[in-house]
PDB file of C-alpha atoms and ligand atoms in Angstrom:
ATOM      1  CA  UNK A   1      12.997  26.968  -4.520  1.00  0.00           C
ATOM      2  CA  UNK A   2      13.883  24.651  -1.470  1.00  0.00           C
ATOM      3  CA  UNK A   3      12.044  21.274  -1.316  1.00  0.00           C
ATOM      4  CA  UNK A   4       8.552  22.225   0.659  1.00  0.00           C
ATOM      5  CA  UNK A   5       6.929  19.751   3.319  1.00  0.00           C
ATOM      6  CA  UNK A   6       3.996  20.794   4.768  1.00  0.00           C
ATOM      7  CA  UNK A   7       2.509  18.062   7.192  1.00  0.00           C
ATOM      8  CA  UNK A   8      -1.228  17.739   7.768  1.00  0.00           C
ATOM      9  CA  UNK A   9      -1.613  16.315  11.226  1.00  0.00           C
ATOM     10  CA  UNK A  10      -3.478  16.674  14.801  1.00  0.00           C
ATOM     11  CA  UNK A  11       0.175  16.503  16.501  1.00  0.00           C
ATOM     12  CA  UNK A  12       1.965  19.041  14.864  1.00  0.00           C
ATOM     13  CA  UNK A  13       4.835  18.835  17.561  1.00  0.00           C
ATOM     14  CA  UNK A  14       5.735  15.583  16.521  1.00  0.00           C
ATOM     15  CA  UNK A  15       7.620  17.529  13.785  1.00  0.00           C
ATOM     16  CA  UNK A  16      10.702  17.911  12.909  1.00  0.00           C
ATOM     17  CA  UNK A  17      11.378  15.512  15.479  1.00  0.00           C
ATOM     18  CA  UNK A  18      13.969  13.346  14.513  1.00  0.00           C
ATOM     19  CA  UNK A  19      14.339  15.635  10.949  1.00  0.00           C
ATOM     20  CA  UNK A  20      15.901  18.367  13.420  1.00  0.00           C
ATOM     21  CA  UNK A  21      18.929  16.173  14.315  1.00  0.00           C
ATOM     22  CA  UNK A  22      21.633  14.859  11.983  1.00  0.00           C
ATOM     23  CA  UNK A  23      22.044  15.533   8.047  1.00  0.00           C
ATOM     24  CA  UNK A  24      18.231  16.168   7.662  1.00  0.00           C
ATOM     25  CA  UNK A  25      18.211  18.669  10.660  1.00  0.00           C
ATOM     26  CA  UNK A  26      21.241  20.589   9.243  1.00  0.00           C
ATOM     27  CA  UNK A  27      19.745  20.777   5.838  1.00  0.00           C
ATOM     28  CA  UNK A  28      16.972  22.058   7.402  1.00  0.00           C
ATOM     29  CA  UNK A  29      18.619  24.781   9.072  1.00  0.00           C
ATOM     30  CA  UNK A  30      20.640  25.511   5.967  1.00  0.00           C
ATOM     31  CA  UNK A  31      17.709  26.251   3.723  1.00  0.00           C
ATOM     32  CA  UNK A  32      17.463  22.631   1.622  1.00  0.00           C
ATOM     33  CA  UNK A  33      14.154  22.060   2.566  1.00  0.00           C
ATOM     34  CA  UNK A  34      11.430  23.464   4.620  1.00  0.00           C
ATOM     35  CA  UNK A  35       8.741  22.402   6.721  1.00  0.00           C
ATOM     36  CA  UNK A  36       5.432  23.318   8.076  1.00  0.00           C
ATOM     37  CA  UNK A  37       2.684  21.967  10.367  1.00  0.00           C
ATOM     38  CA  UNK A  38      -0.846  22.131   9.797  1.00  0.00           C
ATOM     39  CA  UNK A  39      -3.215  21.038  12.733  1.00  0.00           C
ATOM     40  CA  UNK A  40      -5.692  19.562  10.887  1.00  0.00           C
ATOM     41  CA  UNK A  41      -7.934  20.651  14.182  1.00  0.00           C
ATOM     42  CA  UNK A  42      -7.821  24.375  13.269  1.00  0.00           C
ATOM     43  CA  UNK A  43     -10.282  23.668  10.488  1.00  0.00           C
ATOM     44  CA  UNK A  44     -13.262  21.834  12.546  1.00  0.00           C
ATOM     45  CA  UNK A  45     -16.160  23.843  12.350  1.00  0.00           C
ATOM     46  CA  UNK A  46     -18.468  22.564  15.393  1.00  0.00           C
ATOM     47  CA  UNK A  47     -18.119  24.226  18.868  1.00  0.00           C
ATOM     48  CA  UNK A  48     -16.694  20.931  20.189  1.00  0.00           C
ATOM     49  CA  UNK A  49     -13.820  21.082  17.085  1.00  0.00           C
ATOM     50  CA  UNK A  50     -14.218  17.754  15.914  1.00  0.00           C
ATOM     51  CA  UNK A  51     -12.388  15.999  13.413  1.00  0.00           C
ATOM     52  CA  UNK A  52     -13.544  12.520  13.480  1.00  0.00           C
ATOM     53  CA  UNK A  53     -17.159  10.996  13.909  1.00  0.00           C
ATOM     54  CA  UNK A  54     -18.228   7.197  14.295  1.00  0.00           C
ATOM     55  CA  UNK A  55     -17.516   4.591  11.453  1.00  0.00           C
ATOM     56  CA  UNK A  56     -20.852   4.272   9.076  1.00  0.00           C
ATOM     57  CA  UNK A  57     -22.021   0.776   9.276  1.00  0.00           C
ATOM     58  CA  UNK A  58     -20.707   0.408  13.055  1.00  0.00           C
ATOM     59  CA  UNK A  59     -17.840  -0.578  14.489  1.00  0.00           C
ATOM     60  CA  UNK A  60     -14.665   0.290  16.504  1.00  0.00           C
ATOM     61  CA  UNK A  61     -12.774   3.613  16.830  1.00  0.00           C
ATOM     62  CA  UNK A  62     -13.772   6.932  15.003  1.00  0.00           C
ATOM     63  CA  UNK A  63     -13.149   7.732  11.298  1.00  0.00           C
ATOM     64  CA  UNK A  64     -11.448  11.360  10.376  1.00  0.00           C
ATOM     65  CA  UNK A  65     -13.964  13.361   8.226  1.00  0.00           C
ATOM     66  CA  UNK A  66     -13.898  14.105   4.794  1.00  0.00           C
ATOM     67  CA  UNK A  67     -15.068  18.028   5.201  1.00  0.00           C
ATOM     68  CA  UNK A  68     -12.135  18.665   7.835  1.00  0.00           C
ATOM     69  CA  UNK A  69      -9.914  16.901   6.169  1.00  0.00           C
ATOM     70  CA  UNK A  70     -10.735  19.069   2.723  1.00  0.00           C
ATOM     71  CA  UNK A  71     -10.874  22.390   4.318  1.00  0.00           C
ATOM     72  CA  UNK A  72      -7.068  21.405   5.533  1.00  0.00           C
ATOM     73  CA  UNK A  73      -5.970  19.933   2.191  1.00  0.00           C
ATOM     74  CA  UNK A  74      -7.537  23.120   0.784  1.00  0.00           C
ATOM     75  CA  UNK A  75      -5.323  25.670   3.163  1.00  0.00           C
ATOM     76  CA  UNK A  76      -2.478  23.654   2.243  1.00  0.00           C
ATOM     77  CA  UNK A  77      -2.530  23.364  -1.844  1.00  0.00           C
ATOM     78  CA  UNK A  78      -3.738  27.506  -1.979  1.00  0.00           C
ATOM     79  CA  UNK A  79      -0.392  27.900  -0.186  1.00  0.00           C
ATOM     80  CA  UNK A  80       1.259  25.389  -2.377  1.00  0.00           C
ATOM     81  CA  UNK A  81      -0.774  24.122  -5.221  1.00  0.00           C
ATOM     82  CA  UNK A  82       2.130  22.573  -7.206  1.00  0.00           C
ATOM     83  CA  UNK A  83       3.488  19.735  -4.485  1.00  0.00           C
ATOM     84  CA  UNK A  84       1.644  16.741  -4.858  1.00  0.00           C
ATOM     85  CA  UNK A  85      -0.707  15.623  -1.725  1.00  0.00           C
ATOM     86  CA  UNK A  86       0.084  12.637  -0.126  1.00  0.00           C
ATOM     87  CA  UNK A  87      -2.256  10.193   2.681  1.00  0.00           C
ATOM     88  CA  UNK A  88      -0.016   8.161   4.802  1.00  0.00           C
ATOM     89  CA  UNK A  89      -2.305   4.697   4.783  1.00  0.00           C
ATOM     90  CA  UNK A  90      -1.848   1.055   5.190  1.00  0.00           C
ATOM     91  CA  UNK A  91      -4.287   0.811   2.235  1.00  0.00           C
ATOM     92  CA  UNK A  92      -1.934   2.995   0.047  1.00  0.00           C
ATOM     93  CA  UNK A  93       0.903   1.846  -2.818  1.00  0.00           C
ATOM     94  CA  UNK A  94       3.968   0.576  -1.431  1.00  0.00           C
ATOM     95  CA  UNK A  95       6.355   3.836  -1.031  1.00  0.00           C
ATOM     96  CA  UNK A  96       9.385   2.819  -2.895  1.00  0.00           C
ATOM     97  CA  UNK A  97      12.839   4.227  -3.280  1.00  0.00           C
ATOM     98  CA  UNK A  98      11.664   5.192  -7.464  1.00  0.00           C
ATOM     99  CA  UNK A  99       8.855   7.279  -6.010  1.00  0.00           C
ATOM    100  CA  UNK A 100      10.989   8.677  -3.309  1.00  0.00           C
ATOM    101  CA  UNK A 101      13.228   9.946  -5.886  1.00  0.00           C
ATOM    102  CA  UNK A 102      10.665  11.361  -8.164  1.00  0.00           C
ATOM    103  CA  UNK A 103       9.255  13.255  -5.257  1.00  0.00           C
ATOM    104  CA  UNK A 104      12.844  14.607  -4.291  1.00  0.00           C
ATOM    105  CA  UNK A 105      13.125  15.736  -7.313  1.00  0.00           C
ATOM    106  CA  UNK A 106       9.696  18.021  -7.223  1.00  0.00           C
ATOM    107  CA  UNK A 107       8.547  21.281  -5.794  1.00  0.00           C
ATOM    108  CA  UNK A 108       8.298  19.334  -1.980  1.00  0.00           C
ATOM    109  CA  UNK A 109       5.120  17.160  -0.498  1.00  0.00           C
ATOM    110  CA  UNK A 110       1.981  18.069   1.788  1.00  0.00           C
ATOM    111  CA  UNK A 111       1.567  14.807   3.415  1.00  0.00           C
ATOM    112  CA  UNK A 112      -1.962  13.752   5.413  1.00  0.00           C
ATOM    113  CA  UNK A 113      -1.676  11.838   8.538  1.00  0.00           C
ATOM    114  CA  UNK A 114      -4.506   9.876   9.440  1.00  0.00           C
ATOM    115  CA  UNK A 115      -5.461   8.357  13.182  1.00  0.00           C
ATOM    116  CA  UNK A 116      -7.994   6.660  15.066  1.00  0.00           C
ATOM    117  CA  UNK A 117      -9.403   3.790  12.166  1.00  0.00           C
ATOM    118  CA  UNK A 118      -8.282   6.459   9.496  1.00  0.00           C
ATOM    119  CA  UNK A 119      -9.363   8.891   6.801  1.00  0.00           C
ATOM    120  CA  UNK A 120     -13.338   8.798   5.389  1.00  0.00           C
ATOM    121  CA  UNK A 121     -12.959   7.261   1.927  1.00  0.00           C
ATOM    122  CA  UNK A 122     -14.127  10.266  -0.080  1.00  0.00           C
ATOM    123  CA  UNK A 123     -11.283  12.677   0.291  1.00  0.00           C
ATOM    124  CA  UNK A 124      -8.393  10.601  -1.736  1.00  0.00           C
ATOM    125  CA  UNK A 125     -11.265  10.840  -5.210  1.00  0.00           C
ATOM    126  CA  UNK A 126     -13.004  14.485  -4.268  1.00  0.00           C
ATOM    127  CA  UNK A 127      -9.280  15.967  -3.788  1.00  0.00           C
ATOM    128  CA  UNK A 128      -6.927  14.108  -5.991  1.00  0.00           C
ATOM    129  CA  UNK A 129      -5.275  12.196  -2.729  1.00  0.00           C
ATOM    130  CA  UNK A 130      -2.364  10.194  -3.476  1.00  0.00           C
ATOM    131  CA  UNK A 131      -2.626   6.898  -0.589  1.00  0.00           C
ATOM    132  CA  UNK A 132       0.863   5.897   0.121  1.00  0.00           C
ATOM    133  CA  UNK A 133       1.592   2.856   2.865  1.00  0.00           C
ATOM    134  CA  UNK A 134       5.043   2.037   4.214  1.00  0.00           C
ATOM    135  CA  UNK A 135       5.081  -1.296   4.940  1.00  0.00           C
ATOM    136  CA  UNK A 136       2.517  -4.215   5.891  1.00  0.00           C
ATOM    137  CA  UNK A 137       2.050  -3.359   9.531  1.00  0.00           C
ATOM    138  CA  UNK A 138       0.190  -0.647  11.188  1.00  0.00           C
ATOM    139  CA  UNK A 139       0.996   2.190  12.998  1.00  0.00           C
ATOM    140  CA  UNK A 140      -0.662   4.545  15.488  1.00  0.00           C
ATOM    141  CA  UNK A 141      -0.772   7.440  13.537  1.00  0.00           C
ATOM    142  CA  UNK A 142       0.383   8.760  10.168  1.00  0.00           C
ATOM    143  CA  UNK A 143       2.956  11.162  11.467  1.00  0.00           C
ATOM    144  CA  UNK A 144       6.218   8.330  11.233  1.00  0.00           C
ATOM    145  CA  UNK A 145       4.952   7.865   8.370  1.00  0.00           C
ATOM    146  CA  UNK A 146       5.344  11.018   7.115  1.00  0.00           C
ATOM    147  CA  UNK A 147       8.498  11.204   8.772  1.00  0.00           C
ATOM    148  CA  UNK A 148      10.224   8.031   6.866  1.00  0.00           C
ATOM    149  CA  UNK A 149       8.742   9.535   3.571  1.00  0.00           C
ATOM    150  CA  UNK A 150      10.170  12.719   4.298  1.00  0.00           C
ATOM    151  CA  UNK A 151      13.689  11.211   5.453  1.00  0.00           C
ATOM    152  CA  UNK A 152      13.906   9.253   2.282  1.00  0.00           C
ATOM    153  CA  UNK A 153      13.532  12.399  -0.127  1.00  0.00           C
ATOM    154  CA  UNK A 154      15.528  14.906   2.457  1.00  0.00           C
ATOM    155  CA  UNK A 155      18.600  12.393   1.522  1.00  0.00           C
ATOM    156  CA  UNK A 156      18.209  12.476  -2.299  1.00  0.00           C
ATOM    157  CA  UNK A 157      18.002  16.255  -1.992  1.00  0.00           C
ATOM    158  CA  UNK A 158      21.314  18.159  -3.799  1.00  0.00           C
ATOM    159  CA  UNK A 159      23.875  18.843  -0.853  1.00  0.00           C
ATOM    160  CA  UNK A 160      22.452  17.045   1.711  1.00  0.00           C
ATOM    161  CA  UNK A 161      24.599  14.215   1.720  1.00  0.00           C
ATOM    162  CA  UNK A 162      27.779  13.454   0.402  1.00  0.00           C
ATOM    163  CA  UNK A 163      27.907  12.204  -3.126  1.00  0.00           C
ATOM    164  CA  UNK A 164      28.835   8.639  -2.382  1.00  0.00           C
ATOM    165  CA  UNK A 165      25.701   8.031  -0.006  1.00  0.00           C
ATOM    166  CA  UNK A 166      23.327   8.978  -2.567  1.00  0.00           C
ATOM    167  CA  UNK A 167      25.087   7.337  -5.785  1.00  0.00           C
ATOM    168  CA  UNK A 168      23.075   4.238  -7.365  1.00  0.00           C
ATOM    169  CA  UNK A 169      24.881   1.345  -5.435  1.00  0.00           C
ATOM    170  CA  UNK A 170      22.332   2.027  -2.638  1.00  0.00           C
ATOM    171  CA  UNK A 171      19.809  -0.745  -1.858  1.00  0.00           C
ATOM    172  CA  UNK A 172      16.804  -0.797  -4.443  1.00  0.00           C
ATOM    173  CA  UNK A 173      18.847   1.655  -6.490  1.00  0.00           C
ATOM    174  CA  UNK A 174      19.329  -1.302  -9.366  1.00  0.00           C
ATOM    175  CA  UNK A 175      16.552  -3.031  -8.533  1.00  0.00           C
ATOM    176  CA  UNK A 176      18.676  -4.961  -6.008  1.00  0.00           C
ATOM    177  CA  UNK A 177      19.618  -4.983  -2.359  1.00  0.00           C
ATOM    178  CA  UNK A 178      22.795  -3.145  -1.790  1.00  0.00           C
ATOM    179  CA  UNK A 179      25.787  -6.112  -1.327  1.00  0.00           C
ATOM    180  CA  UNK A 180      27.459  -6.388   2.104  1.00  0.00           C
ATOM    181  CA  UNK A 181      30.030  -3.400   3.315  1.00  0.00           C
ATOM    182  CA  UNK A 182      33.144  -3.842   6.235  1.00  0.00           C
ATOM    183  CA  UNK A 183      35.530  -2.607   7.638  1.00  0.00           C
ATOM    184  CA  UNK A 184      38.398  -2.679   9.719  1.00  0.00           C
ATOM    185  CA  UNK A 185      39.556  -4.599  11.693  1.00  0.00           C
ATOM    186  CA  UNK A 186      39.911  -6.889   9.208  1.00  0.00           C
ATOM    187  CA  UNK A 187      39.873  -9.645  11.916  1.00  0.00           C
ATOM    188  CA  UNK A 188      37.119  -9.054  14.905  1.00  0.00           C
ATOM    189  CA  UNK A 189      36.458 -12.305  16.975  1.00  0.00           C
ATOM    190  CA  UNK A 190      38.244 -14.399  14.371  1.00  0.00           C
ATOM    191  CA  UNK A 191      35.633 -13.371  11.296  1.00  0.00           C
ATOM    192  CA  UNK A 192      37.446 -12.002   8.572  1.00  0.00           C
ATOM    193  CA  UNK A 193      36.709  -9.017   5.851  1.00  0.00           C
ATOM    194  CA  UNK A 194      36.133 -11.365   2.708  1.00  0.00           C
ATOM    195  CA  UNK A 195      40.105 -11.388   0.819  1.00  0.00           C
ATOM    196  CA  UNK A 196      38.066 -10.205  -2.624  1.00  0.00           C
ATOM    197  CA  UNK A 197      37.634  -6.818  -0.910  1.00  0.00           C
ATOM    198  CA  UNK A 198      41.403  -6.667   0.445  1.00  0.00           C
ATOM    199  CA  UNK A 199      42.942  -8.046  -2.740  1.00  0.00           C
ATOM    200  CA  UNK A 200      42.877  -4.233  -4.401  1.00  0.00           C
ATOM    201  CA  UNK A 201      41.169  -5.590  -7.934  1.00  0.00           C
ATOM    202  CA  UNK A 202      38.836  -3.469  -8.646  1.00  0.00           C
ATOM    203  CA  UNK A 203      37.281  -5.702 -11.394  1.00  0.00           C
ATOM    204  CA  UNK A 204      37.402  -8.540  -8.867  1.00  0.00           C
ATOM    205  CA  UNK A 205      35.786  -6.352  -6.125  1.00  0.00           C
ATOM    206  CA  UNK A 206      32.723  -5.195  -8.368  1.00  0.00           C
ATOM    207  CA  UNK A 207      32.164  -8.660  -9.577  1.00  0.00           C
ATOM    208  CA  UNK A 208      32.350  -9.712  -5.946  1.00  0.00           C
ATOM    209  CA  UNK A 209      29.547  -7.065  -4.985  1.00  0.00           C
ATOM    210  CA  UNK A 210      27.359  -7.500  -8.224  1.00  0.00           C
ATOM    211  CA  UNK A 211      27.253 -11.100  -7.420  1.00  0.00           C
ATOM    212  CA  UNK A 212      26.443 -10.721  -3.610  1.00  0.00           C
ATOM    213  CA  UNK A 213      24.211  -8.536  -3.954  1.00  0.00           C
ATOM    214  CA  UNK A 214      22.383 -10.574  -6.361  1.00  0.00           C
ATOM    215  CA  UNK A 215      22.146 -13.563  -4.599  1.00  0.00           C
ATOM    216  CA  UNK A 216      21.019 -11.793  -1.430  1.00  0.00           C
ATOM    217  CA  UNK A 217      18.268 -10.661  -3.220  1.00  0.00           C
ATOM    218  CA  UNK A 218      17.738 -13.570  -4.938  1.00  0.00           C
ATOM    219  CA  UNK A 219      17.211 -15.448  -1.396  1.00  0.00           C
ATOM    220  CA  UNK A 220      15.931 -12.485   1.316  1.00  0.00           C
ATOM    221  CA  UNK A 221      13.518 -10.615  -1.294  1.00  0.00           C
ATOM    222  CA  UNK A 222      12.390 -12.874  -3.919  1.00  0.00           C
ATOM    223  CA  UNK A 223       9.720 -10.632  -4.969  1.00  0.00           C
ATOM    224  CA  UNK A 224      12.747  -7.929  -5.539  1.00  0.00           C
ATOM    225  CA  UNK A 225      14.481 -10.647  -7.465  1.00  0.00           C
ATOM    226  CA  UNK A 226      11.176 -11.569  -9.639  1.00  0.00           C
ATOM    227  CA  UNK A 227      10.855  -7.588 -10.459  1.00  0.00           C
ATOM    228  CA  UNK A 228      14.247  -7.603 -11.575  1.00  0.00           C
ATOM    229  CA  UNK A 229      14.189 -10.503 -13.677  1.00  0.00           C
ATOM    230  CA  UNK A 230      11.304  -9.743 -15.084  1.00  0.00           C
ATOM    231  CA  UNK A 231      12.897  -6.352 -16.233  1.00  0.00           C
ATOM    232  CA  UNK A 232      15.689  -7.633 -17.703  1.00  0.00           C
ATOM    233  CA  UNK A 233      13.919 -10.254 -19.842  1.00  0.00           C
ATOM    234  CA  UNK A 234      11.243  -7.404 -21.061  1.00  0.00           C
ATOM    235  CA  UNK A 235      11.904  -5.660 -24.462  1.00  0.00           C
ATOM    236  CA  UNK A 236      12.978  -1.957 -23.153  1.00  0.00           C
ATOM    237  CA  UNK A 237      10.263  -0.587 -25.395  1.00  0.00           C
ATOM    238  CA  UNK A 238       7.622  -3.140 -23.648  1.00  0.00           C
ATOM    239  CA  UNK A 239       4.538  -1.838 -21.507  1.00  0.00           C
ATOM    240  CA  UNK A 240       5.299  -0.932 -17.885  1.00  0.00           C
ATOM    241  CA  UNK A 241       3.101  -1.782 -15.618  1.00  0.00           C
ATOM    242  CA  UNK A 242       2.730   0.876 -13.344  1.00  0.00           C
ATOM    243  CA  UNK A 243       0.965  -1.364 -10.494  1.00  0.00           C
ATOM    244  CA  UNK A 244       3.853  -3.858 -10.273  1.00  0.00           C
ATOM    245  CA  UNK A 245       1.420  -7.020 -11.118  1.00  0.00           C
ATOM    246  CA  UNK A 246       1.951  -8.793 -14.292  1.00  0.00           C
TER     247      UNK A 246
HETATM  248  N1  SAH B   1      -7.861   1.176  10.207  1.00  0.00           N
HETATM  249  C1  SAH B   1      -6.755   1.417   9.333  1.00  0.00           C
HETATM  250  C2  SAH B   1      -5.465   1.696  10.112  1.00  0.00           C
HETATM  251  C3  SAH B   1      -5.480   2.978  10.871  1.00  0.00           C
HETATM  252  S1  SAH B   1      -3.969   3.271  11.679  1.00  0.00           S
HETATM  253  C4  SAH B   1      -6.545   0.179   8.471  1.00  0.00           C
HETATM  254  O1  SAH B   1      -6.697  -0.932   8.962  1.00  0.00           O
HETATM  255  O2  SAH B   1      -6.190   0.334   7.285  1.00  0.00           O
HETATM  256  C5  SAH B   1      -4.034   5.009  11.925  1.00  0.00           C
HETATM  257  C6  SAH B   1      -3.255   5.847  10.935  1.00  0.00           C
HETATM  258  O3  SAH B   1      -1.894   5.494  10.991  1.00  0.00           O
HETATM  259  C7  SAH B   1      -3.632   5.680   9.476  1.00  0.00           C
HETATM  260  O4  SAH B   1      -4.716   6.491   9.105  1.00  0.00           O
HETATM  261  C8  SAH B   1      -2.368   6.103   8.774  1.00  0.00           C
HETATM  262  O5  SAH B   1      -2.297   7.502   8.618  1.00  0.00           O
HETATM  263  C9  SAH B   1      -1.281   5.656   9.721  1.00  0.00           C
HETATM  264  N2  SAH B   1      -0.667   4.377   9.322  1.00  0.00           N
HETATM  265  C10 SAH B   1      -0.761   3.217   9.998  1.00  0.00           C
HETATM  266  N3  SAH B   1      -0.071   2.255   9.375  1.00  0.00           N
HETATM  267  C11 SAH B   1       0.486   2.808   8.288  1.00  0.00           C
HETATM  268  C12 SAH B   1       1.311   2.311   7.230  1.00  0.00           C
HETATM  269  N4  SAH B   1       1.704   1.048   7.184  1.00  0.00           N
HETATM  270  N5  SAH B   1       1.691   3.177   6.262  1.00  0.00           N
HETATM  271  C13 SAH B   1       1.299   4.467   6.282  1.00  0.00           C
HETATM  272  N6  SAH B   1       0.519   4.984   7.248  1.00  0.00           N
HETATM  273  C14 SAH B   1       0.108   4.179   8.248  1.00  0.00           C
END
């Protein structure tokens, strides 16, 4: 079975959007994954078909509630109750490139995305929610959200790229960022491709990108650089923590 996304959302036509176009869109067309749109609308049950109601306590904007968002989540897991459920929120856990990869390598995703001041609070506990944020800034609406999640696995899926692209020298891969690429011309505006990577030594080459790459980390991501320290001093049989604090 293909890789399944199915999108929870009140703008269903935001999708595929960019997912049609390049690798992702081809794949798409090819069979490697599938998506579908739920309008989260279709499963109001007032006359006005509302899907959001005033923050409790007061306060700005509207809050998307937790019956229409259930009745939606429900639709979606009866059609595919083995893909884990997803809530695109700035209150989630950091999406990173290990969870990416062990959702790639599942049955697909159904993926909630929230707008207005976001979901009610009861849906991620009273139907097993996963809340996943991309990044400390907010967005409009859940549905880029969803997309960059989506992109992220639709890459790591088998024949969707070429080998090399999703091999473990990729950025966050190791634990690291990826070291700096170039190529020709080897002289543009009088900078020059580093001689390590024209000298043809391999060994020299790798140890040239092992140690780049580690010293860019060490200096544009020290919290990358902390995590990966930290890992290599810890016994391999010592506890994880699953969080990321110490
Ligand atoms: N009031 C909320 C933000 C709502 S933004 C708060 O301060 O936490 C509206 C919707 O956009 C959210 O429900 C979520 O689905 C999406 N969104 C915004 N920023 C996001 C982020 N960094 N990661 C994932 N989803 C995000």
């Amino acid at each position: 079975m293909p890789f399944a996304a199915t999108v929870l959302t009140l703008y269903p036509e935001m999708f595929p959007g960019p997912l049609g176009a390049s690798l992702a869109g081809r794949a798409l067309r090819e069979g490697a994954w599938s998506l579908d749109t739920v309008q989260i609308r279709d499963f109001a049950t007032d006359r006005h078909r509302s899907v959001d109601d005033t923050p409790a306590g007061g306060g700005a904007g509207m809050v998307l509630r937790a019956d229409v968002l259930a009745a939606a989540v429900d639709h979606a897991r009866e059609r595919q109750p083995d893909a884990p459920v997803l809530a695109m929120t700035p209150r989630g856990r950091p999406l990173d490139q290990a969870r990416v990869r062990s959702l790639a390598e599942g049955p697909g995703v159904t993926v909630l995305c929230g707008r207005f001041e976001g979901f009610d609070e009861r849906i991620f506990e009273g139907r097993q929610v996963e809340q996943v944020s991309i990044g400390d800034y907010i967005l409009s609406g859940g549905e880029m959200a969803a997309l960059v999640l989506l992109d992220a696995c639709i890459r790591l899926l088998p024949g969707v790229m070429g080998a090399a692209s999703s091999g473990m020298d990729e950025s966050f891969e190791t634990g690291l960022l990826e070291y700096p690429q170039y190529t020709r011309p080897v002289d543009w505006e009088g900078r020059t491709i580093p001689e390590v990577l024209r000298s043809g030594d391999h060994a020299r080459i790798e140890a040239w990108r092992r140690a780049s790459a580690e010293s860019d980390t060490r200096l544009r991501r020290p919290d990358l650089w902390e995590r990966h320290e930290g890992a290599r001093a810890r016994p391999p049989s010592g506890a994880r923590h699953e969080n990321g604090t110490k």
